[in-house]
Amino acid sequence: MSPHDQVIRKRAAILSVLMHVLLFCSMVFMVDWKAVHVTPSVMEATLWDSLPSKQPAKSVVKPIVKPVEPPPPAPEPEPTPPTPKPSEKVVAPTPQVKQAEQAADIALKMQEDEKKRLQEEDKKKALEQKKQEEKLKKIQEALRKQEEEDKLKKIQDALRQQDMDAQQSAAAAAVDPSVLAYYMGLMKRKITSSMNAGLCPVSNPELLVDIQMTNSGDISGMPKMVKGSGDAVCDDAVVRAVLAAKPFDLPDDPAVRRKMLDQIRLKFKPRG
Amino acid sequence: MIKIEMMNTVVKHLYHAFGHVFFAIALMWVTALPARAALELEISGGSAIQIPIAILPMAESASPPSTSRLHDIISNDLRGSGMFRIINTSGMPALPTSASQIKYTDWTALKAQGLSLGEVQQAANGNIKVSVQVMDVLRQTALLQLTYTVSPSQYRHVAHLIADQIYEKFTGQPGAFATRIAYVTKVGKRFTLQIADYDGFNAQTLVSSNEPIISPAWSPDGSKMAYVSFEKKKPIVFVQSLYTGERKIVANFKGNNSAPAWSPDGNKLAVVLTYGANSQIYTISADGSNLQQITKSSAIDTEPAFSPDGSAIYFSSDRGGRPQIYKVSATGGTPTRVTFEGGYNVSPRFSPDGKYLAYIRNDGGAFKVAVQDLGTGDVKLLSTGSQDESPSFAPNARTIMYATRVGGKGTLATVTVDGLVRQRLSEAGGDIREPAWGPAQAAPK
């Protein structure tokens, strides 16, 4: 062991001793502190058997606090004990009076307890009510928030749809109009060649028919008559013309193709 | 304190109200923005005039009582109407005999919109049972299911009835294939008034004479025929029952009695008499009583025709210098002119629906059938012959029958009111003229 190590060991020993002393002192003072700071009794009560008189209480209390010293013993065999003067004023409590006082004390205590209990109950009730009100307020707040969120969500959805529409419009704007016109023209010619105008009234009513094309150029489901002519045969002839004209040619251009796969509204004027 | 609370409440409500209004305005603003516009395609007019339909041969267990097969008769009817294009099925490898066997893709590839199939079976008492199913090829649904049990003599009639049903199903108008016509033939020197199916088959003679017979006219109920016969060496108006053959003279006045035309209620006839001095229009009860003069002029008034509502009589007259069509109240009065285009318009005939007036127009020396749309006033020349005469509407007002001359002989032809389909009806021998198309409720055979 090197001298340097010996020095360190000595220091460690001293530090250890000091630490133990410190811990011991801490324990002693901590315990002492706890003993000193004993929680005082929660309540102190003074009981009264009657309302306090205007005279200071000390005249009454005095004989009790400072009893008259007994007279020196008389040499006579029958010494009469001197009657202390104050005893004339202070009525010595008889057992009956004591019981009444006790009963009164008990009653008063009970009254006080009852009063306290009621007060505590009131406090509890008030607390409960306050809690309920807070709870209600919280619910109302939550509902209001929900409502606001819903409204916001609706607006956001609508704005999102608007964005999507705008995007699609932008996409549509990218559609080559000449290609679209060419393929729409093909569709028109096919339908016209299938349309028997003679089955429609000479008043030449306007009909609106919606169709949705599939990727193969077929029609998805049946053409939807949005606005008829009022003549069942004419309406039927128009639907038949659309069905007979399918399948339609679709372009390879993806933008135009996508555009044509959207719903298409056919506006008929059968008699030209 | 209470006031403050009230104020707070009011403020709170106002706050909420403003919130709602703001939300509504925001939503309205967003939704009022233009929706994504769908593609729109305007289609005006149509070039298709015929409905493509396949009439499949029917399975017939018994030998057909007609030289024509049932599906051939139906096909001819529909083709002749001008409204249908009959798809040739002769090249098809296997034809379905029931609806469950139909491969719709095959038929849509042939552009068929309708398809009929069925069978003819032997039934009790020597009758035949004809069952036909008509399918909508585009929608792949059944359109018609028809069953008839008839005597073999009604074989053709059943075919016409089926054609009528198909026609009505696709066009919305009643067919006129199961109707009959009357016409006059001249073979040698013999004149015969005949009644036949609308296509000229099953002809039966009503009256025959060595003297001319002209102007046959069906009573509205199809039970009687009025005509003019010269058998007494002068024209006399007769009315003959088609059930009993009984006939009576309705107009046999001094001079000529001609051109009978039935009133729509069948109670009276308009006739032309030279009773006074010149040819004038009269009405007379169907029993020959109650003669009443309708026109009084120094001109020639002839060829009367009642309007479908019976309120007016249209007739030909040269009172304007050249023959034109006029109309007058059915009870008489001052006539008014109806035709103005062309210098020669005669023989007015109404369509049963009252929408068209057909007549004969001299078009540059050729006499052709013209039709005037009484709604629009448009006039269209329908026939292509040079000596066409006696137009007569089919009961469904879609077709007009008329007499024309081919190779120096008279024959019958039909044309659709739109002028798109024409066909000659009969190639039977003899000289045929004066056709009159019977009403929809034809008399039973």
XYZ file of C-alpha atoms in Angstrom:
717
model
C 0.000 0.000 0.000
C 1.425 3.295 -1.077
C 1.595 6.319 1.230
C -0.792 8.038 -1.076
C -3.299 5.240 -0.582
C -2.856 5.458 3.162
C -3.699 9.160 3.103
C -6.836 8.471 1.102
C -7.906 5.727 3.479
C -7.446 8.012 6.469
C -9.492 10.717 4.857
C -12.210 8.239 4.015
C -12.321 7.008 7.570
C -12.627 10.554 8.917
C -15.341 11.343 6.400
C -17.200 8.179 7.342
C -17.076 9.044 11.030
C -18.248 12.560 10.335
C -21.089 11.256 8.231
C -22.185 8.882 11.009
C -22.138 11.681 13.529
C -24.127 13.840 11.180
C -26.675 11.087 10.603
C -26.996 10.497 14.349
C -27.561 14.189 15.035
C -30.128 14.327 12.242
C -32.055 11.441 13.720
C -32.015 12.963 17.207
C -33.176 16.378 16.018
C -35.700 15.002 13.619
C -37.303 12.972 16.348
C -37.165 15.930 18.686
C -38.698 18.190 16.050
C -41.512 15.744 15.570
C -42.049 15.589 19.289
C -42.104 19.338 19.549
C -44.496 19.791 16.647
C -47.155 17.453 17.829
C -50.347 18.304 16.166
C -52.464 20.166 18.731
C -55.926 18.914 19.549
C -58.288 19.905 16.845
C -60.928 21.477 19.042
C -61.187 23.083 22.413
C -64.535 23.798 23.978
C -65.602 25.627 27.077
C -68.898 24.639 28.553
C -71.151 27.110 30.263
C -74.051 26.255 32.502
C -75.383 29.775 32.412
C -74.825 33.010 30.642
C -71.801 34.825 32.039
C -72.715 37.651 34.478
C -71.603 41.217 34.070
C -69.315 40.872 37.034
C -65.946 39.626 36.277
C -65.728 35.963 36.662
C -62.690 36.148 38.840
C -64.792 36.805 42.025
C -66.407 33.473 41.470
C -63.334 31.692 40.348
C -61.125 33.183 43.009
C -62.208 30.938 45.933
C -61.624 27.955 43.718
C -58.304 29.110 42.451
C -57.153 30.479 45.811
C -58.901 28.589 48.629
C -58.799 30.156 52.007
C -56.161 28.608 54.084
C -57.634 26.579 56.910
C -57.469 28.235 60.284
C -54.946 26.937 62.631
C -56.179 24.034 64.648
C -58.010 25.065 67.813
C -56.971 23.584 71.079
C -60.572 22.702 71.832
C -61.462 19.152 71.168
C -64.367 20.163 69.042
C -63.121 22.699 66.766
C -65.625 24.119 64.374
C -64.254 24.424 61.047
C -64.501 27.912 59.843
C -66.963 28.329 57.046
C -65.289 30.024 54.284
C -67.043 33.165 53.263
C -67.077 32.531 49.646
C -68.806 29.259 50.229
C -71.884 31.221 51.087
C -71.902 32.753 47.631
C -70.940 29.716 45.566
C -73.597 27.116 45.729
C -72.103 23.792 46.050
C -73.395 21.586 43.296
C -75.657 18.926 44.406
C -75.685 15.613 42.543
C -79.059 16.519 40.831
C -77.793 19.800 39.556
C -74.721 18.102 38.259
C -76.842 15.609 36.310
C -78.904 18.425 34.810
C -75.795 20.256 33.862
C -74.400 17.136 32.312
C -77.634 16.579 30.430
C -77.588 20.166 29.297
C -74.013 19.792 28.295
C -74.807 16.673 26.373
C -77.817 18.299 24.735
C -75.789 21.349 23.861
C -73.032 19.172 22.543
C -75.488 17.158 20.541
C -77.020 20.386 19.258
C -73.589 21.607 18.350
C -72.766 18.260 16.729
C -76.047 18.313 14.841
C -75.390 21.840 13.756
C -71.933 20.865 12.622
C -73.270 17.825 10.882
C -75.865 19.913 9.085
C -73.271 22.458 8.181
C -71.045 19.728 6.853
C -73.950 18.239 4.961
C -74.710 21.635 3.492
C -71.104 21.976 2.592
C -71.136 18.522 1.030
C -74.315 19.328 -0.872
C -72.899 22.587 -2.081
C -69.753 20.779 -3.109
C -71.770 18.087 -4.870
C -73.864 20.691 -6.653
C -70.771 22.524 -7.662
C -69.310 19.284 -8.972
C -72.535 18.541 -10.910
C -72.559 22.018 -12.348
C -68.968 21.663 -13.378
C -69.714 18.300 -14.912
C -72.705 19.731 -16.826
C -70.620 22.623 -17.936
C -67.951 20.238 -19.144
C -70.548 18.205 -21.111
C -72.016 21.342 -22.608
C -68.576 22.500 -23.498
C -67.801 19.141 -25.083
C -71.035 19.236 -27.077
C -70.389 22.743 -28.240
C -66.890 21.727 -29.254
C -68.269 18.699 -31.091
C -70.761 20.878 -32.895
C -68.095 23.325 -33.875
C -65.882 20.474 -35.029
C -68.709 19.028 -37.108
C -69.344 22.347 -38.752
C -65.692 22.779 -39.406
C -65.462 19.271 -40.790
C -68.323 19.936 -43.178
C -66.721 23.078 -44.437
C -63.409 21.297 -44.717
C -65.038 18.439 -46.648
C -66.723 20.867 -48.990
C -63.471 22.707 -49.508
C -61.684 19.411 -50.073
C -64.301 18.450 -52.682
C -63.835 21.844 -54.232
C -60.099 21.225 -54.368
C -60.667 17.839 -55.942
C -63.027 19.385 -58.464
C -60.504 22.036 -59.185
C -57.843 19.379 -59.610
C -60.070 17.391 -61.905
C -60.948 20.513 -63.805
C -57.275 21.160 -64.135
C -56.812 17.597 -65.306
C -59.692 18.077 -67.732
C -58.092 21.210 -68.977
C -55.180 19.057 -69.916
C -57.448 16.980 -72.155
C -56.724 17.466 -75.818
C -60.017 18.947 -77.079
C -59.510 17.774 -80.637
C -59.098 14.154 -79.522
C -62.127 14.441 -77.270
C -64.199 15.999 -80.050
C -63.175 13.253 -82.449
C -64.274 10.424 -80.169
C -67.433 12.215 -79.087
C -68.207 12.673 -82.769
C -67.813 8.947 -83.319
C -70.224 8.304 -80.493
C -72.713 10.780 -81.888
C -72.630 9.205 -85.341
C -73.179 5.731 -83.942
C -76.158 6.813 -81.885
C -77.653 8.889 -84.685
C -77.438 5.955 -87.073
C -79.406 3.865 -84.590
C -82.019 6.507 -83.814
C -85.428 6.119 -85.409
C -86.667 9.689 -85.392
C -89.997 8.685 -86.894
C -91.037 7.212 -83.565
C -90.903 10.609 -81.863
C -93.550 13.332 -81.983
C -93.302 15.989 -84.653
C -93.186 18.573 -81.868
C -89.565 17.412 -81.529
C -89.271 17.256 -77.752
C -85.874 17.402 -76.070
C -84.763 14.350 -74.126
C -81.879 14.023 -71.687
C -80.244 10.665 -71.126
C -77.259 9.948 -68.856
C -74.874 7.139 -69.591
C -71.744 5.875 -67.879
C -69.223 4.037 -70.005
C -67.066 1.166 -68.921
C -63.414 0.843 -69.811
C -64.335 -1.417 -72.710
C -66.642 1.186 -74.275
C -69.754 -0.631 -73.168
C -72.488 1.101 -71.175
C -72.626 0.437 -67.482
C -76.189 -0.614 -66.695
C -79.108 0.939 -68.545
C -79.149 4.497 -69.902
C -80.856 6.755 -67.393
C -83.715 8.845 -68.768
C -83.298 12.185 -67.005
C -85.914 14.019 -69.038
C -88.359 12.123 -71.215
C -90.457 13.298 -74.140
C -93.774 12.406 -72.580
C -94.150 9.760 -75.283
C -93.211 6.270 -74.120
C -92.457 5.032 -77.652
C -90.121 7.959 -78.326
C -88.365 7.480 -74.974
C -87.972 3.803 -75.730
C -86.642 4.544 -79.218
C -83.991 6.847 -77.770
C -82.879 4.310 -75.170
C -82.822 1.616 -77.846
C -80.716 3.803 -80.101
C -78.133 4.260 -77.340
C -78.069 0.562 -76.512
C -77.879 -0.424 -80.165
C -74.969 1.948 -80.753
C -72.702 0.463 -78.084
C -69.864 -0.365 -77.719
C -68.240 3.004 -78.295
C -64.673 3.681 -79.277
C -62.437 5.100 -76.566
C -59.154 6.896 -77.148
C -55.759 5.643 -75.952
C -54.931 9.087 -74.535
C -55.422 8.478 -70.799
C -56.690 11.985 -70.034
C -59.325 11.935 -72.769
C -60.197 8.367 -71.948
C -60.676 9.252 -68.280
C -62.822 12.189 -69.283
C -65.033 9.981 -71.443
C -65.432 7.482 -68.648
C -67.133 10.192 -66.609
C -70.894 10.401 -66.841
C -72.001 11.622 -70.259
C -75.259 13.449 -70.767
C -76.890 12.888 -74.134
C -79.195 15.665 -75.262
C -81.587 14.392 -77.930
C -83.546 16.377 -80.475
C -84.902 13.361 -82.376
C -86.414 15.252 -85.265
C -83.295 17.285 -85.885
C -78.035 40.291 -10.999
C -80.892 38.767 -12.922
C -80.461 41.385 -15.588
C -76.829 40.485 -15.984
C -77.705 36.818 -16.279
C -80.334 37.656 -18.890
C -77.851 39.744 -20.776
C -75.383 36.905 -20.679
C -78.011 34.496 -22.007
C -78.963 36.853 -24.818
C -75.337 37.352 -25.760
C -74.788 33.618 -25.686
C -77.779 33.021 -27.995
C -76.674 35.759 -30.322
C -73.240 34.216 -30.454
C -74.733 30.856 -31.399
C -77.053 32.421 -33.926
C -74.173 34.215 -35.604
C -72.263 30.972 -35.579
C -75.082 29.206 -37.408
C -75.495 31.996 -39.921
C -71.772 32.020 -40.611
C -71.786 28.261 -41.050
C -74.781 28.400 -43.402
C -73.205 31.138 -45.487
C -69.931 29.254 -45.648
C -71.687 26.065 -46.712
C -73.769 27.918 -49.279
C -70.688 29.532 -50.695
C -68.917 26.230 -50.982
C -71.856 24.328 -52.444
C -72.822 27.152 -54.776
C -69.575 26.724 -56.613
C -70.098 25.154 -60.022
C -70.241 21.369 -59.853
C -67.940 19.388 -62.012
C -69.643 19.512 -65.414
C -70.276 16.147 -67.060
C -69.643 15.715 -70.733
C -72.648 16.623 -72.820
C -73.363 15.371 -76.306
C -76.080 16.835 -78.484
C -77.741 14.399 -80.858
C -80.215 15.848 -83.292
C -82.134 13.811 -85.809
C -81.769 10.170 -86.575
C -80.884 8.258 -89.661
C -82.397 4.932 -88.704
C -85.845 4.460 -90.140
C -86.291 0.811 -89.410
C -86.081 -1.393 -86.378
C -83.886 -4.443 -86.986
C -85.680 -7.585 -85.929
C -85.139 -11.308 -86.394
C -88.200 -13.452 -87.059
C -86.993 -17.005 -86.547
C -88.606 -19.940 -88.344
C -91.042 -21.724 -86.079
C -91.067 -25.382 -85.336
C -94.212 -26.706 -87.028
C -95.258 -30.219 -86.147
C -97.960 -30.368 -88.780
C -97.609 -29.523 -92.427
C -98.430 -25.822 -92.740
C -101.836 -25.147 -94.247
C -100.410 -22.313 -96.295
C -97.799 -22.040 -98.994
C -96.189 -19.359 -96.876
C -94.705 -20.245 -93.509
C -95.871 -18.342 -90.478
C -92.585 -16.484 -89.922
C -92.527 -15.501 -93.615
C -95.965 -13.898 -93.355
C -94.970 -12.027 -90.217
C -91.719 -10.912 -91.825
C -93.513 -9.646 -94.949
C -96.010 -7.715 -92.869
C -93.364 -6.015 -90.781
C -91.084 -5.346 -93.739
C -93.953 -3.858 -95.765
C -94.847 -1.467 -92.998
C -91.560 0.295 -93.546
C -90.886 0.318 -89.843
C -88.828 -2.875 -89.598
C -85.739 -4.351 -91.159
C -85.903 -8.128 -91.123
C -82.568 -9.716 -90.297
C -81.572 -12.568 -92.534
C -81.029 -15.617 -90.353
C -80.346 -18.132 -93.075
C -76.606 -18.107 -92.398
C -76.933 -18.775 -88.699
C -75.549 -22.205 -87.739
C -78.087 -23.002 -85.024
C -81.226 -21.096 -84.279
C -82.719 -21.141 -80.814
C -86.095 -22.750 -80.419
C -86.735 -21.425 -76.923
C -85.878 -18.245 -75.022
C -83.413 -20.083 -72.796
C -81.307 -21.011 -75.820
C -80.855 -17.449 -77.030
C -77.252 -16.221 -77.033
C -77.869 -12.502 -76.934
C -74.325 -11.609 -77.922
C -74.882 -13.329 -81.269
C -77.954 -11.248 -81.927
C -76.523 -7.951 -80.740
C -73.609 -8.629 -83.095
C -76.206 -8.834 -85.880
C -77.670 -5.547 -84.590
C -81.007 -7.210 -83.853
C -83.185 -5.291 -81.444
C -86.042 -7.765 -81.421
C -86.297 -11.500 -81.903
C -89.330 -13.719 -82.249
C -89.464 -17.483 -82.007
C -92.152 -20.040 -81.424
C -93.880 -23.160 -82.592
C -97.036 -24.387 -84.283
C -98.594 -27.506 -82.813
C -101.538 -29.676 -83.658
C -104.426 -29.044 -81.263
C -107.739 -30.766 -80.574
C -110.566 -30.772 -83.145
C -108.156 -30.266 -85.996
C -107.150 -26.844 -84.722
C -103.638 -25.524 -84.558
C -101.961 -23.931 -81.563
C -99.508 -21.155 -82.297
C -97.152 -20.038 -79.508
C -94.819 -17.102 -80.058
C -92.356 -15.329 -77.834
C -90.877 -11.948 -78.738
C -87.685 -10.867 -76.985
C -86.071 -7.466 -76.487
C -82.491 -8.279 -77.484
C -80.957 -5.055 -76.143
C -82.483 -5.404 -72.710
C -82.532 -9.209 -72.805
C -86.117 -9.331 -71.623
C -89.333 -10.863 -72.942
C -91.634 -8.423 -74.713
C -94.512 -10.613 -75.799
C -95.848 -14.066 -75.092
C -98.654 -14.947 -77.504
C -100.738 -18.070 -77.900
C -103.546 -18.627 -80.431
C -105.627 -21.736 -81.031
C -107.427 -21.434 -84.379
C -108.645 -23.441 -87.297
C -106.093 -24.086 -90.069
C -107.998 -21.673 -92.321
C -106.935 -18.847 -90.007
C -103.257 -19.652 -90.320
C -102.460 -16.448 -92.210
C -104.759 -14.419 -90.038
C -102.864 -15.532 -86.928
C -99.620 -14.480 -88.573
C -101.122 -11.029 -89.223
C -102.316 -10.819 -85.623
C -98.810 -11.636 -84.360
C -97.320 -9.041 -86.712
C -99.820 -6.504 -85.373
C -98.696 -7.204 -81.809
C -95.011 -6.889 -82.668
C -95.641 -3.698 -84.601
C -97.513 -2.119 -81.719
C -94.935 -3.204 -79.166
C -92.109 -1.498 -81.017
C -93.861 1.524 -82.512
C -96.590 2.268 -79.997
C -99.175 2.278 -82.776
C -101.633 -0.490 -83.569
C -100.754 -2.647 -86.516
C -103.031 -2.927 -89.522
C -102.021 -6.332 -90.818
C -105.107 -8.198 -89.696
C -107.369 -5.868 -91.663
C -108.999 -6.277 -95.043
C -109.286 -4.302 -98.205
C -111.864 -4.002 -100.940
C -111.004 -3.410 -104.578
C -112.412 -3.853 -108.027
C -110.892 -6.149 -110.629
C -111.605 -6.279 -114.294
C -110.929 -9.566 -115.979
C -111.957 -9.475 -119.593
C -115.243 -7.619 -119.524
C -116.173 -8.805 -116.060
C -116.015 -6.443 -113.102
C -115.756 -7.901 -109.614
C -115.831 -6.258 -106.228
C -113.562 -8.281 -104.003
C -112.651 -8.330 -100.342
C -109.267 -9.703 -99.282
C -106.701 -9.644 -96.554
C -104.758 -6.413 -96.594
C -101.948 -8.197 -98.504
C -104.287 -9.439 -101.226
C -104.579 -13.037 -100.015
C -107.860 -14.841 -99.331
C -109.788 -12.751 -101.822
C -113.569 -13.257 -101.874
C -116.029 -11.868 -104.347
C -118.739 -9.633 -103.008
C -120.428 -8.746 -106.253
C -119.722 -9.305 -109.899
C -121.097 -7.647 -112.998
C -120.495 -7.159 -116.664
C -120.941 -3.456 -116.057
C -118.490 -1.283 -114.203
C -118.386 -1.261 -110.412
C -116.686 1.713 -108.755
C -116.197 3.545 -105.501
C -116.388 0.815 -102.837
C -116.659 2.275 -99.325
C -116.548 0.386 -96.027
C -119.066 1.261 -93.347
C -117.262 2.383 -90.193
C -118.063 -0.871 -88.395
C -116.868 -2.957 -91.314
C -120.184 -4.777 -91.678
C -121.435 -3.154 -94.907
C -120.085 -2.012 -98.193
C -121.408 0.859 -100.269
C -120.503 0.975 -103.948
C -121.694 2.213 -107.317
C -122.790 -0.273 -109.874
C -123.685 0.396 -113.509
C -125.550 -2.855 -113.784
C -128.799 -0.977 -114.479
C -127.064 0.899 -117.266
C -126.753 3.925 -115.017
C -124.775 4.566 -111.865
C -126.694 3.598 -108.737
C -125.494 3.572 -105.130
C -125.906 0.208 -103.365
C -125.245 -0.835 -99.759
C -124.530 -4.516 -99.192
C -124.190 -6.454 -95.975
C -120.966 -8.431 -95.743
C -122.583 -10.961 -93.389
C -125.723 -11.791 -95.287
C -124.950 -10.554 -98.791
C -128.220 -8.651 -98.718
C -128.077 -5.398 -100.589
C -130.268 -2.431 -101.208
C -130.369 0.643 -103.368
C -129.639 3.787 -101.420
C -129.514 6.354 -104.199
C -131.170 5.868 -107.529
C -132.190 9.323 -108.506
C -132.489 10.888 -111.875
C -129.081 11.322 -113.471
C -125.906 9.997 -111.906
C -125.632 8.612 -108.357
C -122.045 8.168 -107.306
C -119.096 8.485 -104.893
C -120.707 7.265 -101.637
C -118.862 8.120 -98.415
C -119.947 7.003 -94.957
C -120.397 9.371 -92.061
C -118.270 8.372 -89.028
C -121.343 7.171 -87.135
C -122.433 5.012 -90.071
C -125.928 6.530 -90.145
C -125.712 8.368 -93.407
C -123.773 8.678 -96.595
C -122.573 11.619 -98.587
C -123.294 11.033 -102.258
C -122.922 12.911 -105.504
C -126.048 13.392 -107.568
C -126.792 15.151 -110.779
C -130.314 15.336 -109.458
C -130.634 19.028 -110.257
C -128.502 19.881 -113.207
C -124.860 19.551 -112.268
C -122.878 17.332 -109.933
C -123.534 18.358 -106.304
C -122.965 16.921 -102.820
C -125.923 15.477 -100.915
C -126.320 13.483 -97.729
C -128.742 10.605 -97.410
C -129.601 8.155 -94.644
C -128.154 4.665 -94.976
C -131.656 3.376 -95.726
C -132.091 5.790 -98.645
C -134.291 8.343 -96.884
C -133.775 11.918 -95.791
C -131.967 13.343 -98.805
C -130.339 16.697 -98.111
C -128.433 18.907 -100.516
C -125.146 20.164 -99.077
C -123.546 22.159 -101.895
C -125.279 24.450 -104.352
C -123.086 25.745 -107.116
C -122.799 25.950 -110.825
C -119.508 24.060 -110.654
C -118.851 20.346 -110.440
C -118.678 19.243 -106.799
C -117.753 15.589 -106.311
C -115.782 12.961 -104.314
C -117.064 13.806 -100.818
C -115.329 12.589 -97.660
C -116.471 13.139 -94.082
C -113.967 14.544 -91.641
C -113.249 12.060 -88.795
C -115.389 14.061 -86.382
C -118.283 14.134 -88.874
C -118.615 17.894 -88.712
C -117.406 18.684 -92.220
C -117.420 17.230 -95.695
C -114.375 17.690 -97.894
C -114.888 17.450 -101.636
C -113.351 18.216 -105.001
C -114.639 21.150 -107.003
C -113.651 23.204 -109.992
C -115.541 26.214 -108.710
C -112.272 28.106 -108.636
C -111.573 27.357 -112.246
C -109.388 24.318 -111.615
C -110.056 21.253 -109.458
C -109.205 21.855 -105.836
C -110.320 20.511 -102.493
C -112.863 22.414 -100.438
C -114.687 21.787 -97.247
C -118.197 22.538 -96.160
C -120.195 21.966 -93.007
C -121.846 18.549 -92.929
C -125.171 20.353 -92.729
C -124.415 22.647 -95.647
C -123.209 26.191 -95.945
C -120.491 28.120 -97.670
C -117.499 25.985 -98.668
C -113.932 27.096 -98.049
C -110.882 26.113 -100.028
C -108.410 23.693 -98.443
C -105.668 23.119 -101.049
C -103.705 25.907 -102.628
C -100.481 24.313 -103.802
C -100.585 22.902 -107.322
C -103.187 23.396 -109.989
C -105.001 20.087 -109.623
C -105.915 18.383 -106.343
C -108.737 15.841 -106.154
C -109.982 12.728 -104.306
C -109.609 13.816 -100.664
C -109.332 11.063 -98.029
C -108.833 11.520 -94.304
C -106.547 9.483 -92.126
C -108.542 7.783 -89.347
C -106.702 9.833 -86.723
C -107.623 13.042 -88.491
C -104.007 14.194 -88.771
C -103.530 13.815 -92.508
C -105.417 14.483 -95.676
C -104.383 12.447 -98.691
C -105.367 13.361 -102.228
C -104.262 13.069 -105.844
C -102.193 15.877 -107.266
C -101.361 16.516 -110.874
C -97.635 17.059 -110.679
C -96.381 18.147 -114.102
C -98.804 15.909 -115.912
C -98.362 12.938 -113.526
C -101.066 12.090 -111.060
C -99.518 11.243 -107.693
C -100.576 10.618 -104.148
C -99.968 13.631 -101.941
C -100.415 13.870 -98.215
C -101.014 17.041 -96.273
C -100.195 17.283 -92.577
C -103.215 19.094 -91.239
C -101.223 20.183 -88.183
C -98.369 21.867 -90.016
C -99.860 22.306 -93.475
C -96.861 20.554 -95.025
C -97.608 18.668 -98.238
C -95.531 15.754 -99.454
C -95.798 13.799 -102.696
C -95.651 10.115 -101.820
C -96.077 8.049 -104.952
C -93.931 7.903 -108.057
C -96.440 6.733 -110.667
C -98.052 8.767 -113.374
C -101.646 7.598 -113.071
C -102.067 6.950 -109.367
C -105.555 7.238 -107.952
C -107.951 6.383 -105.113
C -105.822 6.873 -101.980
C -107.040 5.065 -98.879
C -105.543 5.115 -95.393
C -104.762 2.060 -93.283
C -106.658 2.061 -89.975
C -103.447 2.949 -88.128
C -102.897 5.945 -90.424
C -99.335 4.830 -91.145
C -99.796 3.538 -94.672
C -101.751 4.656 -97.713
C -102.974 2.233 -100.341
C -103.627 3.482 -103.858
C -104.175 2.224 -107.341
C -101.415 2.612 -109.857
C -100.688 1.369 -113.352
C -97.831 -0.920 -114.169
C -97.367 -2.228 -117.700
C -100.723 -0.911 -118.783
C -102.539 -2.743 -116.018
C -103.930 -1.446 -112.794
C -102.448 -2.751 -109.562
C -102.368 -1.855 -105.873
C -99.510 -0.282 -104.011
C -98.836 1.067 -100.559
C -96.677 3.868 -99.286
C -95.924 4.938 -95.736
C -97.069 8.431 -94.786
C -93.462 9.541 -94.541
C -92.945 8.324 -98.115
C -89.980 6.171 -97.115
C -91.312 2.712 -97.946
C -93.328 1.780 -101.000
C -94.395 -1.612 -102.134
C -96.730 -3.198 -104.612
C -99.246 -5.390 -102.926
C -100.421 -7.894 -105.404
C -99.223 -9.386 -108.602
C -102.536 -11.112 -109.218
C -103.756 -11.124 -112.777
C -106.319 -8.689 -114.061
C -106.768 -5.030 -113.826
C -107.085 -3.876 -110.219
C -108.386 -0.497 -109.164
C -110.479 1.405 -106.637
C -108.940 0.112 -103.409
C -110.547 0.856 -100.071
C -108.846 -0.107 -96.809
C -111.230 -1.544 -94.260
C -111.563 -0.435 -90.659
C -109.594 -1.874 -87.769
C -112.515 -3.989 -86.596
C -112.820 -6.068 -89.686
C -115.833 -8.266 -90.114
C -115.256 -11.886 -89.141
C -114.601 -14.286 -91.960
